[in-house]
Short mmCIF file of C-alpha atoms and ligand atoms in Angstrom, two decimals:
data_model
loop_
_atom_site.label_atom_id
_atom_site.label_comp_id
_atom_site.label_asym_id
_atom_site.label_seq_id
_atom_site.Cartn_x
_atom_site.Cartn_y
_atom_site.Cartn_z
CA MET A 1 211.13 60.56 58.40
CA ASP A 2 214.10 62.47 56.99
CA GLU A 3 217.39 60.59 57.06
CA ALA A 4 219.74 63.04 55.31
CA ARG A 5 222.68 64.61 57.12
CA ILE A 6 222.25 68.03 58.67
CA PRO A 7 224.08 70.29 56.18
CA ILE A 8 226.94 71.87 58.10
CA GLY A 9 229.60 73.21 55.76
CA GLU A 10 232.37 75.80 55.80
CA GLY A 11 231.02 78.87 57.60
CA THR A 12 227.64 77.39 58.63
CA ARG A 13 226.31 78.69 61.97
CA VAL A 14 224.41 76.27 64.17
CA LEU A 15 221.92 77.10 66.92
CA VAL A 16 220.95 74.05 68.97
CA LEU A 17 218.04 73.87 71.41
CA THR A 18 217.85 70.89 73.75
CA GLY A 19 215.19 69.70 76.17
CA ALA A 20 214.60 66.93 78.67
CA GLY A 21 214.48 64.25 75.94
CA ILE A 22 218.24 64.53 75.30
CA SER A 23 218.91 63.41 78.86
CA ALA A 24 216.33 60.59 78.80
CA GLU A 25 218.93 58.07 77.62
CA SER A 26 221.07 59.14 80.60
CA GLY A 27 218.21 57.91 82.80
CA LEU A 28 216.69 61.29 83.69
CA ALA A 29 212.91 61.64 83.58
CA THR A 30 211.25 63.96 81.07
CA PHE A 31 208.48 66.31 82.16
CA ARG A 32 205.55 65.38 79.99
CA GLY A 33 206.14 61.68 79.40
CA GLY A 34 204.80 59.00 81.77
CA GLY A 35 202.01 61.20 83.08
CA GLY A 36 204.33 64.16 83.72
CA LEU A 37 203.55 64.04 87.40
CA TRP A 38 205.78 64.06 90.43
CA GLU A 39 204.33 62.54 93.62
CA GLY A 40 200.95 63.11 92.00
CA TYR A 41 201.50 66.85 91.41
CA PRO A 42 201.53 68.52 87.98
CA VAL A 43 204.98 69.97 87.18
CA GLU A 44 203.45 73.45 87.03
CA GLN A 45 202.58 73.13 90.72
CA VAL A 46 206.07 72.11 91.85
CA ALA A 47 207.99 74.37 89.47
CA SER A 48 206.26 77.68 90.15
CA PRO A 49 206.62 80.54 92.66
CA GLU A 50 203.06 79.80 93.85
CA GLY A 51 204.01 76.16 94.46
CA PHE A 52 207.08 77.23 96.45
CA ALA A 53 205.06 79.69 98.53
CA ALA A 54 202.44 77.04 99.27
CA ASP A 55 204.78 74.15 100.10
CA PRO A 56 208.53 74.94 100.00
CA GLU A 57 209.38 71.58 101.56
CA LEU A 58 207.70 69.71 98.69
CA VAL A 59 209.56 71.85 96.16
CA TRP A 60 212.96 71.34 97.84
CA ARG A 61 212.25 67.58 98.03
CA PHE A 62 211.63 67.61 94.26
CA TYR A 63 214.88 69.48 93.56
CA SER A 64 216.92 67.39 96.04
CA MET A 65 215.75 64.30 94.19
CA ARG A 66 216.62 65.94 90.84
CA ARG A 67 220.12 66.88 92.10
CA ARG A 68 220.76 63.31 93.17
CA ALA A 69 219.50 61.85 89.88
CA ALA A 70 221.56 64.31 87.79
CA ALA A 71 224.72 63.70 89.86
CA GLU A 72 224.37 59.96 89.30
CA ALA A 73 223.67 60.31 85.55
CA GLU A 74 226.33 60.32 82.81
CA PRO A 75 226.21 62.31 79.54
CA ASN A 76 225.11 60.11 76.62
CA ALA A 77 226.05 59.89 72.93
CA ALA A 78 223.82 62.86 72.01
CA HIS A 79 225.46 65.18 74.58
CA ARG A 80 228.87 64.01 73.38
CA ALA A 81 227.99 64.56 69.70
CA LEU A 82 227.10 68.20 70.44
CA ALA A 83 230.37 68.71 72.33
CA THR A 84 232.29 67.25 69.36
CA LEU A 85 230.37 69.47 66.96
CA GLU A 86 231.37 72.53 69.01
CA GLU A 87 235.04 71.47 68.88
CA GLY A 88 234.84 71.87 65.09
CA LEU A 89 232.67 74.98 64.91
CA GLY A 90 233.88 77.02 67.87
CA ASP A 91 231.78 80.16 68.25
CA ARG A 92 229.81 79.38 65.10
CA LEU A 93 227.77 77.14 67.45
CA LEU A 94 225.55 78.12 70.35
CA LEU A 95 223.86 75.47 72.49
CA VAL A 96 220.70 76.64 74.23
CA THR A 97 219.40 74.17 76.78
CA GLN A 98 216.20 74.12 78.79
CA ASN A 99 217.79 71.44 80.95
CA VAL A 100 219.07 72.18 84.42
CA ASP A 101 221.07 68.94 84.83
CA GLY A 102 224.53 70.21 83.75
CA LEU A 103 225.13 67.19 81.47
CA HIS A 104 226.14 69.31 78.44
CA ALA A 105 229.02 70.88 80.35
CA ARG A 106 230.02 67.47 81.70
CA ALA A 107 230.13 66.18 78.08
CA GLY A 108 232.55 69.01 77.21
CA SER A 109 230.25 71.69 75.73
CA ARG A 110 231.40 75.21 76.61
CA ARG A 111 229.13 77.55 74.68
CA VAL A 112 226.00 76.64 76.61
CA VAL A 113 223.13 78.93 77.61
CA GLU A 114 221.01 77.40 80.39
CA VAL A 115 217.82 79.37 79.79
CA HIS A 116 215.89 77.68 82.65
CA GLY A 117 218.73 77.97 85.18
CA THR A 118 220.61 75.15 86.84
CA LEU A 119 220.18 72.59 89.61
CA TRP A 120 223.69 73.42 90.78
CA ARG A 121 223.03 76.96 92.01
CA THR A 122 220.85 78.29 94.82
CA ARG A 123 219.59 81.82 95.43
CA CYS A 124 217.59 83.81 97.92
CA SER A 125 213.81 83.96 97.44
CA ARG A 126 213.85 87.61 98.61
CA CYS A 127 217.13 89.55 98.60
CA LEU A 128 219.58 90.36 95.80
CA ARG A 129 222.44 88.24 97.12
CA PRO A 130 223.98 86.69 93.97
CA PRO A 131 223.17 83.02 93.25
CA PHE A 132 225.86 80.66 94.55
CA ASP A 133 227.13 77.18 93.62
CA ASP A 134 225.37 74.51 95.67
CA ALA A 135 225.19 70.74 95.28
CA THR A 136 223.73 69.98 98.72
CA GLU A 137 221.13 67.22 99.02
CA PRO A 138 219.02 66.25 100.76
CA LEU A 139 217.86 69.73 101.67
CA GLY A 140 215.74 70.07 104.75
CA PRO A 141 213.95 69.94 106.96
CA PRO A 142 214.92 72.43 108.26
CA LEU A 143 214.81 74.26 104.94
CA PRO A 144 217.89 76.32 104.01
CA ARG A 145 217.69 80.03 104.74
CA CYS A 146 219.60 83.08 103.50
CA THR A 147 221.54 85.33 105.87
CA CYS A 148 218.64 87.79 105.41
CA GLY A 149 216.27 85.24 106.99
CA ALA A 150 214.24 84.38 103.86
CA LEU A 151 214.07 80.89 102.40
CA LEU A 152 216.66 79.92 99.82
CA ARG A 153 215.39 78.46 96.55
CA PRO A 154 216.86 76.72 93.51
CA ASP A 155 218.26 79.10 90.85
CA ILE A 156 215.73 77.74 88.36
CA VAL A 157 213.28 79.59 86.13
CA TRP A 158 209.80 78.54 87.17
CA PHE A 159 206.52 79.02 85.30
CA GLY A 160 205.50 82.66 85.18
CA GLU A 161 209.06 83.86 85.89
CA MET A 162 211.16 85.85 83.44
CA LEU A 163 214.13 84.19 81.81
CA ASP A 164 217.45 85.94 82.48
CA PRO A 165 217.69 88.71 79.84
CA ALA A 166 221.44 88.00 79.54
CA ALA A 167 220.59 84.42 78.50
CA THR A 168 217.88 85.32 75.97
CA GLY A 169 220.07 88.18 74.75
CA ARG A 170 222.85 85.70 73.86
CA VAL A 171 220.40 83.71 71.72
CA GLU A 172 219.08 86.81 69.95
CA GLY A 173 222.64 88.13 69.48
CA PHE A 174 223.73 84.83 67.92
CA LEU A 175 220.81 84.93 65.45
CA ARG A 176 221.49 88.56 64.52
CA ALA A 177 225.21 87.90 63.99
CA ALA A 178 224.37 84.86 61.84
CA ARG A 179 222.10 86.90 59.59
CA ARG A 180 224.67 89.73 59.32
CA SER A 181 227.36 87.21 58.34
CA GLY A 182 225.29 86.01 55.39
CA ALA A 183 226.46 82.45 56.15
CA PRO A 184 224.04 79.51 56.18
CA LEU A 185 222.21 79.06 59.48
CA VAL A 186 220.90 75.77 60.84
CA PHE A 187 218.60 75.36 63.84
CA VAL A 188 218.42 71.96 65.52
CA ALA A 189 215.96 71.17 68.34
CA VAL A 190 216.57 67.93 70.23
CA GLY A 191 214.34 66.19 72.76
CA THR A 192 211.85 68.93 73.48
CA SER A 193 208.06 68.79 73.33
CA GLY A 194 207.58 72.38 72.15
CA ASN A 195 205.20 73.15 75.01
CA VAL A 196 207.08 75.81 76.94
CA TYR A 197 207.75 79.37 75.78
CA PRO A 198 209.84 81.28 74.93
CA ALA A 199 212.03 78.24 74.02
CA ALA A 200 209.26 76.71 71.88
CA GLY A 201 209.28 79.91 69.80
CA TYR A 202 213.01 79.79 68.95
CA VAL A 203 212.21 77.77 65.82
CA HIS A 204 210.15 80.74 64.55
CA ALA A 205 212.91 83.21 65.46
CA ALA A 206 215.48 81.03 63.68
CA ARG A 207 213.30 80.76 60.56
CA ALA A 208 212.84 84.53 60.57
CA HIS A 209 216.65 84.77 60.47
CA GLY A 210 216.80 82.41 57.48
CA ALA A 211 217.58 79.13 59.23
CA GLU A 212 216.97 75.64 57.91
CA THR A 213 215.25 73.91 60.83
CA TRP A 214 215.61 70.33 62.10
CA LEU A 215 213.78 68.50 64.88
CA VAL A 216 215.15 65.34 66.49
CA ASN A 217 212.57 63.91 68.88
CA LEU A 218 211.03 60.64 69.99
CA ASP A 219 207.45 61.84 69.34
CA PRO A 220 206.21 64.67 67.14
CA ALA A 221 206.52 67.86 69.21
CA LEU A 222 203.67 70.31 69.60
CA ASN A 223 205.44 72.75 67.24
CA ALA A 224 206.63 70.04 64.80
CA THR A 225 204.89 71.60 61.79
CA SER A 226 207.23 74.60 62.11
CA PHE A 227 210.29 72.49 61.20
CA ASP A 228 211.65 71.79 57.71
CA HIS A 229 212.93 68.34 58.72
CA ILE A 230 211.68 65.99 61.42
CA VAL A 231 213.65 62.93 62.44
CA THR A 232 211.95 60.69 64.99
CA GLY A 233 214.01 58.40 67.20
CA PRO A 234 216.20 58.36 70.28
CA ALA A 235 218.62 61.30 70.21
CA GLY A 236 221.61 59.18 71.27
CA GLU A 237 221.25 57.12 68.10
CA VAL A 238 219.88 59.68 65.67
CA LEU A 239 221.90 62.81 66.41
CA PRO A 240 225.45 61.39 65.95
CA ARG A 241 224.28 59.93 62.61
CA LEU A 242 222.68 63.18 61.42
CA LEU A 243 225.85 65.07 62.32
CA GLY A 244 228.08 62.52 60.57
CA LEU A 245 229.76 61.68 63.88
CA ASP A 246 228.79 58.02 64.03
CA GLY A 247 232.18 56.85 62.74
C1 BJW B 1 213.21 62.15 73.34
C2 BJW B 1 213.77 61.08 73.99
C3 BJW B 1 214.94 60.59 73.42
C4 BJW B 1 212.05 61.54 75.09
N1 BJW B 1 215.44 61.18 72.32
N2 BJW B 1 213.70 62.71 72.26
C5 BJW B 1 203.33 82.02 75.13
C6 BJW B 1 202.17 81.30 74.98
C7 BJW B 1 201.59 80.65 76.07
C8 BJW B 1 202.16 80.69 77.32
C9 BJW B 1 203.33 81.38 77.47
C10 BJW B 1 203.89 82.05 76.39
N3 BJW B 1 205.02 82.65 76.81
C11 BJW B 1 205.20 82.35 78.13
C12 BJW B 1 204.18 81.60 78.56
C13 BJW B 1 203.99 81.04 79.94
C14 BJW B 1 204.89 79.85 80.21
C15 BJW B 1 204.58 78.76 79.20
O1 BJW B 1 205.29 78.51 78.25
N4 BJW B 1 203.50 78.04 79.40
C16 BJW B 1 203.12 76.94 78.50
C17 BJW B 1 203.07 75.62 79.29
C18 BJW B 1 201.83 77.27 77.80
N5 BJW B 1 206.30 80.23 80.16
C19 BJW B 1 206.90 80.76 81.21
O2 BJW B 1 206.29 80.96 82.25
C20 BJW B 1 208.36 81.11 81.08
N6 BJW B 1 208.51 82.46 81.48
C21 BJW B 1 208.19 83.49 80.70
O3 BJW B 1 207.93 83.36 79.53
O4 BJW B 1 208.16 84.71 81.36
C22 BJW B 1 207.43 85.77 80.75
C23 BJW B 1 205.93 85.45 80.78
C24 BJW B 1 205.35 84.88 81.90
C25 BJW B 1 203.99 84.56 81.93
C26 BJW B 1 203.20 84.82 80.80
C27 BJW B 1 203.79 85.39 79.67
C28 BJW B 1 205.17 85.70 79.67
C29 BJW B 1 209.20 80.25 82.03
C30 BJW B 1 209.20 78.81 81.68
C31 BJW B 1 209.96 78.00 82.73
C32 BJW B 1 209.85 76.51 82.50
N7 BJW B 1 210.31 75.82 83.62
C33 BJW B 1 210.34 74.36 83.60
C34 BJW B 1 210.58 73.79 85.03
C35 BJW B 1 211.80 74.36 85.68
C36 BJW B 1 213.08 73.65 85.29
C37 BJW B 1 213.25 72.32 85.99
O5 BJW B 1 212.80 72.12 87.12
O6 BJW B 1 213.87 71.46 85.35
O7 BJW B 1 211.33 73.90 82.69
S1 BJW B 1 208.85 73.62 82.98
C38 BJW B 1 209.62 72.25 82.24
O8 BJW B 1 209.29 72.29 80.82
C39 BJW B 1 211.13 72.50 82.34
C40 BJW B 1 211.59 72.21 80.94
O9 BJW B 1 212.83 72.85 80.69
C41 BJW B 1 210.45 72.71 80.09
C42 BJW B 1 210.41 72.17 78.70
O10 BJW B 1 210.20 70.79 78.71
P1 BJW B 1 210.95 69.89 77.64
O11 BJW B 1 212.40 69.99 77.83
O12 BJW B 1 210.43 70.19 76.29
O13 BJW B 1 210.55 68.42 78.14
P2 BJW B 1 209.21 67.57 77.87
O14 BJW B 1 209.15 66.52 78.90
O15 BJW B 1 208.05 68.43 77.70
O16 BJW B 1 209.46 66.88 76.45
C43 BJW B 1 210.48 65.94 76.25
C44 BJW B 1 210.46 65.53 74.78
O17 BJW B 1 211.56 64.68 74.56
C45 BJW B 1 209.20 64.76 74.37
O18 BJW B 1 208.63 65.39 73.22
C46 BJW B 1 209.70 63.36 74.01
O19 BJW B 1 209.10 62.82 72.84
C47 BJW B 1 211.16 63.61 73.73
N8 BJW B 1 212.03 62.50 74.09
N9 BJW B 1 212.96 60.76 75.10
C48 BJW B 1 214.75 62.25 71.78
N10 BJW B 1 215.57 59.52 73.96
ZN1 ZN B 2 218.41 86.84 101.22
#
């Protein structure tokens, strides 16, 4: 247990990675806690192109439920602490989230990269029509279809799918600029189990760019040994304290 403050001084750059655990105190379920199942299915089966091809109705039911839960949730103290941190740091901070719930933006964060997409956009499963804003739920039956006739799907990155190169490029660009600046770099991961790549590898990328690395998580993550500092506890309590924002 490491109870010091995260060292953020004049000029320090901060790359933050968040996962489902940061939204747990807002009442949203994590993926790998509590059995990690949904209606008895492993997440990999519901959140994959194969799962969608096999049973699109099941997948849309999952995402309709997620839309409703996220719409009813409120950002918590950890989301708010990161928004406050950004107010002070401006573009010396980049917030990378694996979450699709939109709670960081609702807390006031602006420099957010949603590397796994968002619940609040839909796209075609076949044609190149651009993704569009969509908060509809419940969805189907009948299932929503594109003007081209194919099924619409959530604009979410499923297992086996590539992350948007524009999104990963922003993360890599931030790390490169930090190294070029010569300023101290801090990497903070919050509420993520370290299971899913490439996000689970960002701690290695950050270290390679000279970062001091911090993990704030309820349980030790799979990649915990890669961090310089590990603080276990609920993010809503721990993160404001570590950032010196607990009044
Ligand atoms: C608290 C708390 C509190 C609780 N306070 N903490 C390299 C090696 C091996 C495999 C691969 C690899 N590179 C790529 C792969 C394949 C695959 C992958 O990683 N597989 C692994 C499972 C082995 N990756 C991909 O397919 C990615 N695509 C890709 O890389 O393309 C190229 C490629 C393809 C194939 C092969 C090779 C290359 C895409 C990944 C997409 C992930 N999508 C999902 C679902 C969609 C989004 C959605 O519906 O929401 O994203 S999976 C699911 O896991 C979701 C999450 O964003 C993601 C990460 O989960 P997260 O956030 O860490 O949540 P949990 O539940 O796991 O953990 C929560 C943590 O919080 C816990 O530790 C708790 O302790 C903690 N916690 N309460 C603080 N109050
Ligand atoms: Zn289409």
